Short mmCIF file of C-alpha atoms in Angstrom, two decimals:
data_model
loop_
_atom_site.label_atom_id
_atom_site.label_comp_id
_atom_site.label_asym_id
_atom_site.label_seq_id
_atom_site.Cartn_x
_atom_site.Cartn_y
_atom_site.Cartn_z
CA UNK A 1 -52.67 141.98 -114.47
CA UNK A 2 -54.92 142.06 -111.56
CA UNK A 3 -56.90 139.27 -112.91
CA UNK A 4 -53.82 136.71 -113.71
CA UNK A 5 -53.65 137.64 -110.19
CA UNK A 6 -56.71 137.06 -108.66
CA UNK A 7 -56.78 133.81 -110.65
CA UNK A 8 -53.06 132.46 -109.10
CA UNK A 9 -54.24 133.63 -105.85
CA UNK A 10 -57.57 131.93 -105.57
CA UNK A 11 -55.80 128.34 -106.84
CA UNK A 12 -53.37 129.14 -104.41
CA UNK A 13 -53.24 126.96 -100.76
CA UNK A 14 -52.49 130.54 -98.87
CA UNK A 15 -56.00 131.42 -100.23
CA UNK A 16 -57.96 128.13 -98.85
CA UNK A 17 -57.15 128.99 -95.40
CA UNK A 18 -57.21 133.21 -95.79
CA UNK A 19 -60.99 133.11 -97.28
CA UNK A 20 -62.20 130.49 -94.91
CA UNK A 21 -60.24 132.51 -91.81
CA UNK A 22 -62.18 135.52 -92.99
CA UNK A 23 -65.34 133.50 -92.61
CA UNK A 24 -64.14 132.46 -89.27
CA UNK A 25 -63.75 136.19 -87.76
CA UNK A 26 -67.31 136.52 -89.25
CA UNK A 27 -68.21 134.19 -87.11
CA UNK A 28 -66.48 135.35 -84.25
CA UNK A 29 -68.47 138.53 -84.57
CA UNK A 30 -71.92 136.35 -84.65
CA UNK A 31 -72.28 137.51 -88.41
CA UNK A 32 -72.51 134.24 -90.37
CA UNK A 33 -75.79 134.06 -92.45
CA UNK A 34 -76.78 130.14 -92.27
CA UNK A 35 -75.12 129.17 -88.85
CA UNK A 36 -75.22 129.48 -85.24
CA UNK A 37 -71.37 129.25 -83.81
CA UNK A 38 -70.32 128.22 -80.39
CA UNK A 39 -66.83 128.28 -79.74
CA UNK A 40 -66.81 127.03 -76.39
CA UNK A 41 -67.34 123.86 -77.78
CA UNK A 42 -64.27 123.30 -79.77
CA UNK A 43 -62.63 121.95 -76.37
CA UNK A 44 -64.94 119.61 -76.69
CA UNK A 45 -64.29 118.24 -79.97
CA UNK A 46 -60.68 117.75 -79.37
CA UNK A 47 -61.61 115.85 -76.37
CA UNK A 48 -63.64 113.38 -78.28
CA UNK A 49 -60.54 113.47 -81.02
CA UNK A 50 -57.96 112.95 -78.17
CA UNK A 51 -59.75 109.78 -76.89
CA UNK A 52 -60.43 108.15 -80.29
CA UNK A 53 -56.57 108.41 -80.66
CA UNK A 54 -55.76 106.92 -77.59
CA UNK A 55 -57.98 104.17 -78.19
CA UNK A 56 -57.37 103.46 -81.35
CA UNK A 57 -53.25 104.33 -81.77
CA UNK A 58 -52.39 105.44 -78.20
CA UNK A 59 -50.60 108.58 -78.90
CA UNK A 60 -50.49 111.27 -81.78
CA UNK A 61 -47.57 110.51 -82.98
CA UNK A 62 -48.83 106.54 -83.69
CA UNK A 63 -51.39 108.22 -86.57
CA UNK A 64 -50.66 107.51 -89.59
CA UNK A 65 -51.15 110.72 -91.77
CA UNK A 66 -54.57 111.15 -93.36
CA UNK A 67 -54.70 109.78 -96.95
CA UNK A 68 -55.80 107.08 -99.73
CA UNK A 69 -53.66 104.57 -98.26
CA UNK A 70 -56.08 104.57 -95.02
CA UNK A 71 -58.44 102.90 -97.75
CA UNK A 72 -56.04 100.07 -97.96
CA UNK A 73 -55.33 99.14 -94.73
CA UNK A 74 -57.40 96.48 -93.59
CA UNK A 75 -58.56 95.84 -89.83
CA UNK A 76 -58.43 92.55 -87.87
CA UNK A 77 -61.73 91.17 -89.11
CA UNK A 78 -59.98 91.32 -93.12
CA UNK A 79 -56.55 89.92 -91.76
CA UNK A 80 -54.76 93.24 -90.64
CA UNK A 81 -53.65 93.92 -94.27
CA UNK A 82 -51.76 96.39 -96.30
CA UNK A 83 -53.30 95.96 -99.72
CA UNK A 84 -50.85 99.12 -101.22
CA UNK A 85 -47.47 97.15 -99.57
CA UNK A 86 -48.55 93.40 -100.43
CA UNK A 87 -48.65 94.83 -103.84
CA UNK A 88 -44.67 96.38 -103.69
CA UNK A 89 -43.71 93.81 -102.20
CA UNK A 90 -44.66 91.66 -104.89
CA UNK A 91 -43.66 94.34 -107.63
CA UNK A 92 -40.06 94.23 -106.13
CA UNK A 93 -39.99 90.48 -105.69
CA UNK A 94 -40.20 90.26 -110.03
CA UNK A 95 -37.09 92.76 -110.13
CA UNK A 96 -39.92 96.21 -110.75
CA UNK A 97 -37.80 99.33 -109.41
CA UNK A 98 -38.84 101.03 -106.55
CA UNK A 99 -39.22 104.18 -108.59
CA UNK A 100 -41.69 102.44 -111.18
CA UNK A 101 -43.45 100.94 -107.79
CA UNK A 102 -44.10 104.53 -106.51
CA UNK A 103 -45.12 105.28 -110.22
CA UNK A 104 -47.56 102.42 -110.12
CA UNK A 105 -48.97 103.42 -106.71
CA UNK A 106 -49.90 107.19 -107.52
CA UNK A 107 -51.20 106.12 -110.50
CA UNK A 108 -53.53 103.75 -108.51
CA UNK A 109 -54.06 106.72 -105.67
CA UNK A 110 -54.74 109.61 -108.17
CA UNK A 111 -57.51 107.51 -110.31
CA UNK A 112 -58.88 106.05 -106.78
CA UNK A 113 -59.06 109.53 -105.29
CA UNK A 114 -60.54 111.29 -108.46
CA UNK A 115 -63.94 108.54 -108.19
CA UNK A 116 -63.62 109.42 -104.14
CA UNK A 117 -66.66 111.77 -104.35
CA UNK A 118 -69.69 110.50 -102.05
CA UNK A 119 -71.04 107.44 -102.62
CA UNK A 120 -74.86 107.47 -100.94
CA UNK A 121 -75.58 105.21 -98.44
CA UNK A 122 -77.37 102.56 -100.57
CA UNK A 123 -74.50 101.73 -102.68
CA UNK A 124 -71.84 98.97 -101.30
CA UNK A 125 -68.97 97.21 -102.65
CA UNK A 126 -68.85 93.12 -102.44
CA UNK A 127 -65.45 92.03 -102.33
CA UNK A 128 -63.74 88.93 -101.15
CA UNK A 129 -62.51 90.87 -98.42
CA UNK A 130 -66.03 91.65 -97.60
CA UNK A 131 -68.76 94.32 -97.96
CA UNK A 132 -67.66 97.74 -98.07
CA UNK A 133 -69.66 100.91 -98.27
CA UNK A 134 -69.06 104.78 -99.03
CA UNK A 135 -65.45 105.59 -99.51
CA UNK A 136 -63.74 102.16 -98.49
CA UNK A 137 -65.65 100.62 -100.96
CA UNK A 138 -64.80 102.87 -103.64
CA UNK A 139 -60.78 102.25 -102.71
CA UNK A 140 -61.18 98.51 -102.71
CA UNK A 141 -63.25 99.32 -106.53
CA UNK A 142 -60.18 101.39 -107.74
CA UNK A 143 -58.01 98.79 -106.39
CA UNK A 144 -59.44 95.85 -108.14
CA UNK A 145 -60.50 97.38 -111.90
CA UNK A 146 -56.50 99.01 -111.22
CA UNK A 147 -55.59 95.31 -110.71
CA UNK A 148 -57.29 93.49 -113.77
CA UNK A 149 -56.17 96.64 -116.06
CA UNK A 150 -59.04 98.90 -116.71
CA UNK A 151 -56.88 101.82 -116.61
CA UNK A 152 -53.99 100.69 -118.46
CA UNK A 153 -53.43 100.53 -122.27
CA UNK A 154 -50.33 98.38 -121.54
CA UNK A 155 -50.47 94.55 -122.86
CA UNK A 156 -48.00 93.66 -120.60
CA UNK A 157 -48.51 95.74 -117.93
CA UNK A 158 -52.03 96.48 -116.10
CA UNK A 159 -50.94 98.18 -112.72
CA UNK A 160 -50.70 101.27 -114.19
CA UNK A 161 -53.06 104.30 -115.59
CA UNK A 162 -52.07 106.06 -118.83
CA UNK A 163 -53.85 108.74 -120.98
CA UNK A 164 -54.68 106.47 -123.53
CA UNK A 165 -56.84 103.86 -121.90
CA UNK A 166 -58.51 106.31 -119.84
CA UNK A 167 -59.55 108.77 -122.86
CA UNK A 168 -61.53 105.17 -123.84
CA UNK A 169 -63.08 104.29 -120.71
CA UNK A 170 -66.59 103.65 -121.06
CA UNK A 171 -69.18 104.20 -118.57
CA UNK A 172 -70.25 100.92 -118.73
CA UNK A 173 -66.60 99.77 -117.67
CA UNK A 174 -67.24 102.04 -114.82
CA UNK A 175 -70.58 100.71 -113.72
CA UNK A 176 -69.43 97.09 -113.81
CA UNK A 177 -66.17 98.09 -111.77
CA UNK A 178 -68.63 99.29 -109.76
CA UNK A 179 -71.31 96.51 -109.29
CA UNK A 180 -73.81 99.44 -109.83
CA UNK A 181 -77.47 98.16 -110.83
CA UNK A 182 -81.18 99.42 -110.24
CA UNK A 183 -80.74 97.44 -106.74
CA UNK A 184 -77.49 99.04 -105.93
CA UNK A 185 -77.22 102.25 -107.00
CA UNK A 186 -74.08 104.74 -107.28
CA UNK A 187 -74.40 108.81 -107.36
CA UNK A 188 -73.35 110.24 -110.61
CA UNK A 189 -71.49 107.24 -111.82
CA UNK A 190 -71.73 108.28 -114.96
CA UNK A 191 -69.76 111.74 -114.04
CA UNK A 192 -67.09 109.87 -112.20
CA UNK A 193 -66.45 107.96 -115.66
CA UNK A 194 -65.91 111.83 -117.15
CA UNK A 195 -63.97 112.61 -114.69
CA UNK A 196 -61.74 109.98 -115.48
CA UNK A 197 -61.64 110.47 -119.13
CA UNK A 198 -60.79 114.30 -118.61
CA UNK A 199 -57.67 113.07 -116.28
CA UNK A 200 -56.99 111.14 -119.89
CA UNK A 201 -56.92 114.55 -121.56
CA UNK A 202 -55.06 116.40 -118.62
CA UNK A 203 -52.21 113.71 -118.52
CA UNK A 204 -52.50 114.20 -122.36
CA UNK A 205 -52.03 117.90 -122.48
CA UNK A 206 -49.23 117.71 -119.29
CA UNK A 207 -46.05 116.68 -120.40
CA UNK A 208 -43.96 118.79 -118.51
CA UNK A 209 -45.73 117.04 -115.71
CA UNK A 210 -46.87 113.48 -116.58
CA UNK A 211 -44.87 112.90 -119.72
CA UNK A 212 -41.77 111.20 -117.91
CA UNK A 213 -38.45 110.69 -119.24
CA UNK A 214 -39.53 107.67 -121.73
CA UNK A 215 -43.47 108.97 -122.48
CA UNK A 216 -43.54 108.05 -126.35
CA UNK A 217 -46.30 106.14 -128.11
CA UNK A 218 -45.36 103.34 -126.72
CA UNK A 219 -45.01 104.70 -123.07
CA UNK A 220 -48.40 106.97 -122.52
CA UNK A 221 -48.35 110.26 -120.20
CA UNK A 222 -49.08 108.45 -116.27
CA UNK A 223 -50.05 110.48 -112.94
CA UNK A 224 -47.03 108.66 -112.07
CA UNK A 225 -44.33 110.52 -113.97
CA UNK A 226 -45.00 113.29 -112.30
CA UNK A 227 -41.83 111.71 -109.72
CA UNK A 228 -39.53 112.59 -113.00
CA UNK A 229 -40.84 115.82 -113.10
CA UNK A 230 -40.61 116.17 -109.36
CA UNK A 231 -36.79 115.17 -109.29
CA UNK A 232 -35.99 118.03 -111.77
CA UNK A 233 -37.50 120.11 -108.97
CA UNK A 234 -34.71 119.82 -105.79
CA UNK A 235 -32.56 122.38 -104.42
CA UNK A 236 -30.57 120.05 -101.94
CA UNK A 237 -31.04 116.36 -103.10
CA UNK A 238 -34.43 114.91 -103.03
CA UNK A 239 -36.29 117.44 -101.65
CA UNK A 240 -38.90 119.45 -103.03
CA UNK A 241 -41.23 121.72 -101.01
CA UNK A 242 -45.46 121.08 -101.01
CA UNK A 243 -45.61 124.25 -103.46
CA UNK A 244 -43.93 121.95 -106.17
CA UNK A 245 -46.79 119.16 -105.39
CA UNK A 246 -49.05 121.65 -105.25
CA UNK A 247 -48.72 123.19 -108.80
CA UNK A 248 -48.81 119.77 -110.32
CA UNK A 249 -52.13 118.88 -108.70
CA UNK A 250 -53.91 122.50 -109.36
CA UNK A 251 -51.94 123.23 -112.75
CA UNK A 252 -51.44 119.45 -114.06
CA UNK A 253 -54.79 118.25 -113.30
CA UNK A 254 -56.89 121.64 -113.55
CA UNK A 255 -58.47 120.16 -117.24
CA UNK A 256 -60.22 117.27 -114.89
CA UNK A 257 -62.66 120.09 -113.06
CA UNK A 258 -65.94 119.90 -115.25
CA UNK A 259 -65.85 123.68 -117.05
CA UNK A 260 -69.67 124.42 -115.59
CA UNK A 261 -68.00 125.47 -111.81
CA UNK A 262 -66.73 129.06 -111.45
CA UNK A 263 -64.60 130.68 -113.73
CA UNK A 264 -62.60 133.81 -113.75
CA UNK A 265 -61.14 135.70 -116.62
CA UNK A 266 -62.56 132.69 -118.45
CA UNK A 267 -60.32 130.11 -116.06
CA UNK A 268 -62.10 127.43 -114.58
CA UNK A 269 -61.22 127.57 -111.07
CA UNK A 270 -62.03 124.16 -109.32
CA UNK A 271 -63.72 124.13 -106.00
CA UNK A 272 -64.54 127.79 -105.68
CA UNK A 273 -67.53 129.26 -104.82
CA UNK A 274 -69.41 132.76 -103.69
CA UNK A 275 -69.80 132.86 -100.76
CA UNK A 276 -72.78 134.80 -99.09
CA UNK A 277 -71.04 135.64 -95.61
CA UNK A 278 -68.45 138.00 -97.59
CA UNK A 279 -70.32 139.61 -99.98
CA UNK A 280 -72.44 142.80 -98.56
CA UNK A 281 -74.73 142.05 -101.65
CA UNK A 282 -76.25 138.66 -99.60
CA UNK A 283 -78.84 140.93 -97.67
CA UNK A 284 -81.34 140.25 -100.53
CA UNK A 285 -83.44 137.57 -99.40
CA UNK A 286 -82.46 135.19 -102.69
CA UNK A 287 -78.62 134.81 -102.12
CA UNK A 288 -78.71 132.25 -105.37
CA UNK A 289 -77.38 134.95 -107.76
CA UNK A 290 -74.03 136.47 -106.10
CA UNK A 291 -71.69 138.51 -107.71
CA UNK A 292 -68.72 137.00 -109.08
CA UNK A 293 -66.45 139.19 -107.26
CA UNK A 294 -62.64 138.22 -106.72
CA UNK A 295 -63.02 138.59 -102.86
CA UNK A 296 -66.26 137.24 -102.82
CA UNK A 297 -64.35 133.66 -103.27
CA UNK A 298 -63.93 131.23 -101.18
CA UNK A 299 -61.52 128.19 -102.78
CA UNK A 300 -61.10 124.61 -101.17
CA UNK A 301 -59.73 122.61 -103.77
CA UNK A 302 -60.85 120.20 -101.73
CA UNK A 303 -60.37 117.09 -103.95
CA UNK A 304 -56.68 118.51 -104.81
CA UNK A 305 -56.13 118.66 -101.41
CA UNK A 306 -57.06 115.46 -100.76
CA UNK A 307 -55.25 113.78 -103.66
CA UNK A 308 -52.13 115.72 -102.35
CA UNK A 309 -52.61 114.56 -98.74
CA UNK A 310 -52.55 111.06 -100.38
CA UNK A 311 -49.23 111.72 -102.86
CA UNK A 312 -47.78 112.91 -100.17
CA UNK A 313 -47.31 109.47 -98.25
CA UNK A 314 -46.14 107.63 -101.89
CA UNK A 315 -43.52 110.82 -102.46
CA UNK A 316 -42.02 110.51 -99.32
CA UNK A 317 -42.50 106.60 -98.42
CA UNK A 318 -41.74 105.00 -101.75
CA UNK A 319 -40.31 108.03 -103.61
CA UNK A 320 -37.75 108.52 -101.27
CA UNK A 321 -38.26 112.41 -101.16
CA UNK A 322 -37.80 114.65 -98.36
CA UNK A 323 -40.93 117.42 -98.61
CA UNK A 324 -41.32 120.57 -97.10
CA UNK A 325 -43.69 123.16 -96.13
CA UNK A 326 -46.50 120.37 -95.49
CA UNK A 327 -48.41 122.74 -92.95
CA UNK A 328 -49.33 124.93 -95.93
CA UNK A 329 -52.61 122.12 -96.87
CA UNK A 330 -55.62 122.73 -94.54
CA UNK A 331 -58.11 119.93 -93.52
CA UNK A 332 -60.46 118.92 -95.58
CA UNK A 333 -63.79 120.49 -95.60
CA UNK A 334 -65.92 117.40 -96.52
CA UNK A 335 -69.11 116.04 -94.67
CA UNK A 336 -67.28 114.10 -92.22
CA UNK A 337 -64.93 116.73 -90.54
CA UNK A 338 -67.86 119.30 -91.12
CA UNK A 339 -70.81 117.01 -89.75
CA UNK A 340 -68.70 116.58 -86.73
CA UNK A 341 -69.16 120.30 -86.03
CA UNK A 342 -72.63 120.21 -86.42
CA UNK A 343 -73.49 116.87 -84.70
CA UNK A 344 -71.23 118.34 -81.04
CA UNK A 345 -72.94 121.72 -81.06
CA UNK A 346 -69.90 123.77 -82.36
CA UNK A 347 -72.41 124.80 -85.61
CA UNK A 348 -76.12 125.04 -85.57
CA UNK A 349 -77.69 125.13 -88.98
CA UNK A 350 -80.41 128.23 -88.26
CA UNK A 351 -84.08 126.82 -88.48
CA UNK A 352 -85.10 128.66 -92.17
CA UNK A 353 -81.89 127.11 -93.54
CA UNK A 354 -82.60 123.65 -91.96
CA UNK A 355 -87.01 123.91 -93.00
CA UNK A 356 -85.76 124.96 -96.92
CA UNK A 357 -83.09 121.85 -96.62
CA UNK A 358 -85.75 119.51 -95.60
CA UNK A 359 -88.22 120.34 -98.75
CA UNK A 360 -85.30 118.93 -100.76
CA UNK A 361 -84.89 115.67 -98.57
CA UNK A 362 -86.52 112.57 -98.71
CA UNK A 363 -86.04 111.94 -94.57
CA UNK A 364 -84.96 113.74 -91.42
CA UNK A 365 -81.66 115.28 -92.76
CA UNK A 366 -81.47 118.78 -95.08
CA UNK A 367 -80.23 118.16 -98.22
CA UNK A 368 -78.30 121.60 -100.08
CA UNK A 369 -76.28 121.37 -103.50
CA UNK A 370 -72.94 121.75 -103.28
CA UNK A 371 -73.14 125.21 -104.98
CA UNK A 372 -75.84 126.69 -102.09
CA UNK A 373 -74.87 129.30 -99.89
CA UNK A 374 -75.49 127.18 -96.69
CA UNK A 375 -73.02 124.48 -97.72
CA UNK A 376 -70.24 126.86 -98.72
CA UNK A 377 -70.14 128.76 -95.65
CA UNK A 378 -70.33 125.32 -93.44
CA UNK A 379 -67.14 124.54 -95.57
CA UNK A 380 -65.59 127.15 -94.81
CA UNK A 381 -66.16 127.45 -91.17
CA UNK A 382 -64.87 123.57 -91.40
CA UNK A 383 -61.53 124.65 -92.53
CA UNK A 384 -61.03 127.08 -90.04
CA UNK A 385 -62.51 125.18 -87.37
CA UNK A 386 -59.79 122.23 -88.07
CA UNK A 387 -56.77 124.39 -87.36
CA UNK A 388 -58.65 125.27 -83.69
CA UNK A 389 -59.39 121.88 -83.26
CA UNK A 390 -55.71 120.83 -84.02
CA UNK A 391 -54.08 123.45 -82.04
CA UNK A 392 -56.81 122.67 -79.19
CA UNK A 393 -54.67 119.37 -79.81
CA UNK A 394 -51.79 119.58 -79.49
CA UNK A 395 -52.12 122.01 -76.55
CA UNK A 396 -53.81 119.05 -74.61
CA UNK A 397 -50.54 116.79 -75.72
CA UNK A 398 -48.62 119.39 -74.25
CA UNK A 399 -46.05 119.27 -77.02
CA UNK A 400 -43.26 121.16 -77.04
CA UNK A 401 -42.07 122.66 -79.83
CA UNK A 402 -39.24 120.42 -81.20
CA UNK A 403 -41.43 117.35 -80.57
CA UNK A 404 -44.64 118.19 -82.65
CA UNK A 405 -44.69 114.87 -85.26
CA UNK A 406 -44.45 115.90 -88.69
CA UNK A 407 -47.92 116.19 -90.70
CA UNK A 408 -49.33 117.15 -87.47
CA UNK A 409 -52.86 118.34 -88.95
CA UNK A 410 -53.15 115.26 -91.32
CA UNK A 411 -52.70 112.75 -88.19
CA UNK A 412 -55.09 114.99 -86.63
CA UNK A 413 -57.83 114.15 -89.47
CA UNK A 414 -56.77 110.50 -89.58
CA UNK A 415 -56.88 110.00 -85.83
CA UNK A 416 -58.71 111.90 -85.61
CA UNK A 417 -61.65 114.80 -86.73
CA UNK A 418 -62.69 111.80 -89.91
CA UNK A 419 -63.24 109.23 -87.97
CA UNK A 420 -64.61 111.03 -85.14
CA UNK A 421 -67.51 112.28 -87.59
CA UNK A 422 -68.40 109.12 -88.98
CA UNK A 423 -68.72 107.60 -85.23
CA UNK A 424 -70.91 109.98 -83.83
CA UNK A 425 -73.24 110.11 -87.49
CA UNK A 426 -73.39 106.08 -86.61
CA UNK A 427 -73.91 106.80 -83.45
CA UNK A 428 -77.01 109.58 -83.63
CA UNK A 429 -78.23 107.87 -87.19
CA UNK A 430 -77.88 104.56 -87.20
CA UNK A 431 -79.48 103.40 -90.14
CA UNK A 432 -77.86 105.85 -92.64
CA UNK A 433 -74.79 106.56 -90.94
CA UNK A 434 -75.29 109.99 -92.90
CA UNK A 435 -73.89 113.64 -91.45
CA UNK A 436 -76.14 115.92 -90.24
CA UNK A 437 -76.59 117.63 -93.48
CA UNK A 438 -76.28 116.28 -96.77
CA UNK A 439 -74.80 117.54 -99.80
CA UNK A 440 -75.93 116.82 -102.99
CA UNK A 441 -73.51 114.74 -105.10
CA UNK A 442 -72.90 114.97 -108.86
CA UNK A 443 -69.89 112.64 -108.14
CA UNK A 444 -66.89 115.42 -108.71
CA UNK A 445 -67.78 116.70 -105.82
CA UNK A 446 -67.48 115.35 -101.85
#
């Protein structure tokens, strides 16, 4: 019983921010094991936030919340274009529903976010909208194999993905989607294309969640259905809360998570990891070997999170649904938000951390696997640190209550803590553009 519990509780969203909050008051206490903390500096940060939002949006409220739709929206230089509404529009125009538009669009957003994991900085996308590198490149990839059908199975219909063309996908498919070669290389290309052949099997094994009302041979399980499912879920008309979401995300797509990351009770568990800071054990000098204990844990589901930050837009905008609870997802603890910590002072990686980075690196910047001790603790401080930033905020909007905009902490990514870490990485590293640290990527992981 404990265990089913432990298990529900650690996939849970409560859990994301309790763990990393727990690392926080660690912190607080000056007891983290791989990082020097200054929270004075947090001010600071949501300074440097503030302005990017007033220069780029002019208030808050003008932010558009954080998700894979940012991808899609092009700036002047590419025509000031909104790839994801050119498309509905033209959907609509040949008498497509709305509903089977939303259907078309999360099925686009949960294959695009899935391959989101980091790029490196010598791979880049040629498009005829241009060159783009790292994450906008890999939206504008999606986009286009999503376009000529390499995730459909339909002969009539390519803008969709179904279980049965991605069970086949090939990695080759993947690598010319791509434009990988020896001269433009892609981290872990080949696990992305697993990835996406495991969503085949989850959609496959879901249909209570991706089955639809019409899934039959003919009509294959789609990411998309899950808006059937959803509208079984209402209490007042179309509304659902972020716990519904949620559980199709962590419970719907949990056969996607390669079975090597940490299980419990024989459950694979996602983006969860020991963590050294709360486990008294950590005072030996190899930290590699933790116990698996329950509350040694911390979860981020951050991909999950990250998908459902981008659903959430397509449920709402196109879906038509009214969803509540929103302020239960955390930000995302990924090397942009994170680096931004580092590169203003508010974290200091401690100098035997940084020299045993460095032996892995091939320049100036430590390198950690995603699994080490040093990267799951700068996570978690990440996830706490957002929610200061945010409130740090919004207290220097001097909101009131009634007049906080909705999906405050995603605008607050978006406008925000994201971008704010990629412009001062460009700005301190110009040639690589890379954070301050650098995780290794198997490409399932960001």
């Amino acid at each position: 019983m404990a265990a089913s519990y432990n298990v529900k509780y650690l996939k849970s969203l409560q859990a994301v921010r309790e763990r990393s909050q727990q690392v926080y008051e660690h912190a607080q206490r000056g007891q983290l094991r791989h990082f020097g903390f200054d929270e004075s500096k947090i001010a600071a940060v949501a300074d440097y936030v503030l302005s990017l939002v007033k220069r780029d949006a002019g208030s808050i409220a003008d932010v558009p919340p954080h998700g894979r739709w940012r991808s899609y929206c092009l700036g002047p230089a590419q025509g000031a274009r909104d790839l994801v509404s050119e498309h509905v529009a033209q959907w609509r125009a040949r008498d497509v529903s709305a509903w089977e538009c939303a259907r078309r669009v999360i099925d686009l957003f949960v294959v695009s976010v899935l391959i989101d994991a980091g790029a490196g900085s010598a791979w880049q996308y040629t498009d005829e909208l241009g060159v783009f590198q790292r994450t906008e490149g890999l939206g504008i990839a999606a986009l286009r194999m999503f376009e000529s059908g390499v995730f459909s199975s339909s002969p009539t219909n390519p803008f969709q993905a179904d279980a049965r063309a991605l069970l086949a996908l090939s990695d080759q498919q993947l690598r010319d989607g791509f434009q990988v070669s020896d001269a433009n290389p892609l981290l872990g290309c080949e696990n992305r294309a697993e990835l996406l052949r495991s969503l085949g099997r989850a959609l496959d094994q879901g249909p209570r969640y991706f089955g639809g009302k019409c899934a039959c041979n003919s009509h294959p399980a789609r990411p998309g259905f899950m808006l059937d499912y959803l509208s079984g879920c209402t209490e007042a008309p179309m509304t659902v809360s972020i716990d519904d979401i949620w559980e199709v995300v962590i419970d719907g797509f949990a056969p996607v998570w390669p079975a090597g990351r940490t299980q419990l009770d024989g459950v694979p568990l996602g983006d969860v990891w020991p963590c050294s800071t709360l486990a008294p054990e950590a005072d030996m000098p190899d930290e590699t070997e933790l116990p698996l204990r329950p509350e040694g844990l911390v979860p981020f589901h951050k991909l999950s999170q990250w998908l459902t930050w981008s659903l959430l837009e397509v449920i709402v905008k196109l879906g038509g649904f009214t969803v509540l609870k929103t302020e239960r997802l955390t930000g995302l603890p990924e090397y942009r938000n994170g680096g931004l910590l580092v590169d203003m002072g508010v974290l200091t990686l401690n100098e035997r951390d940084r020299e045993r980075g460095l032996q892995q690196s091939n320049d100036e910047i430590p390198v950690f696997a995603g699994s080490d001790p040093v990267i799951v603790e700068w996570r978690a401080m990440t996830v706490a640190l957002l929610d200061r930033v945010a409130e740090a905020v919004r207290a220097k909007c001097a909101l009131p209550e009634g007049q906080v905009p909705d999906m405050f902490l995603a605008r607050v990514l978006e406008g925000g803590t994201w971008k704010a870490g990629r412009e001062i990485a460009a700005r301190l590293r110009p040639e690589t553009k890379d954070p301050p640290i650098n995780i290794i990527s198997d490409g399932t992981l960001f």
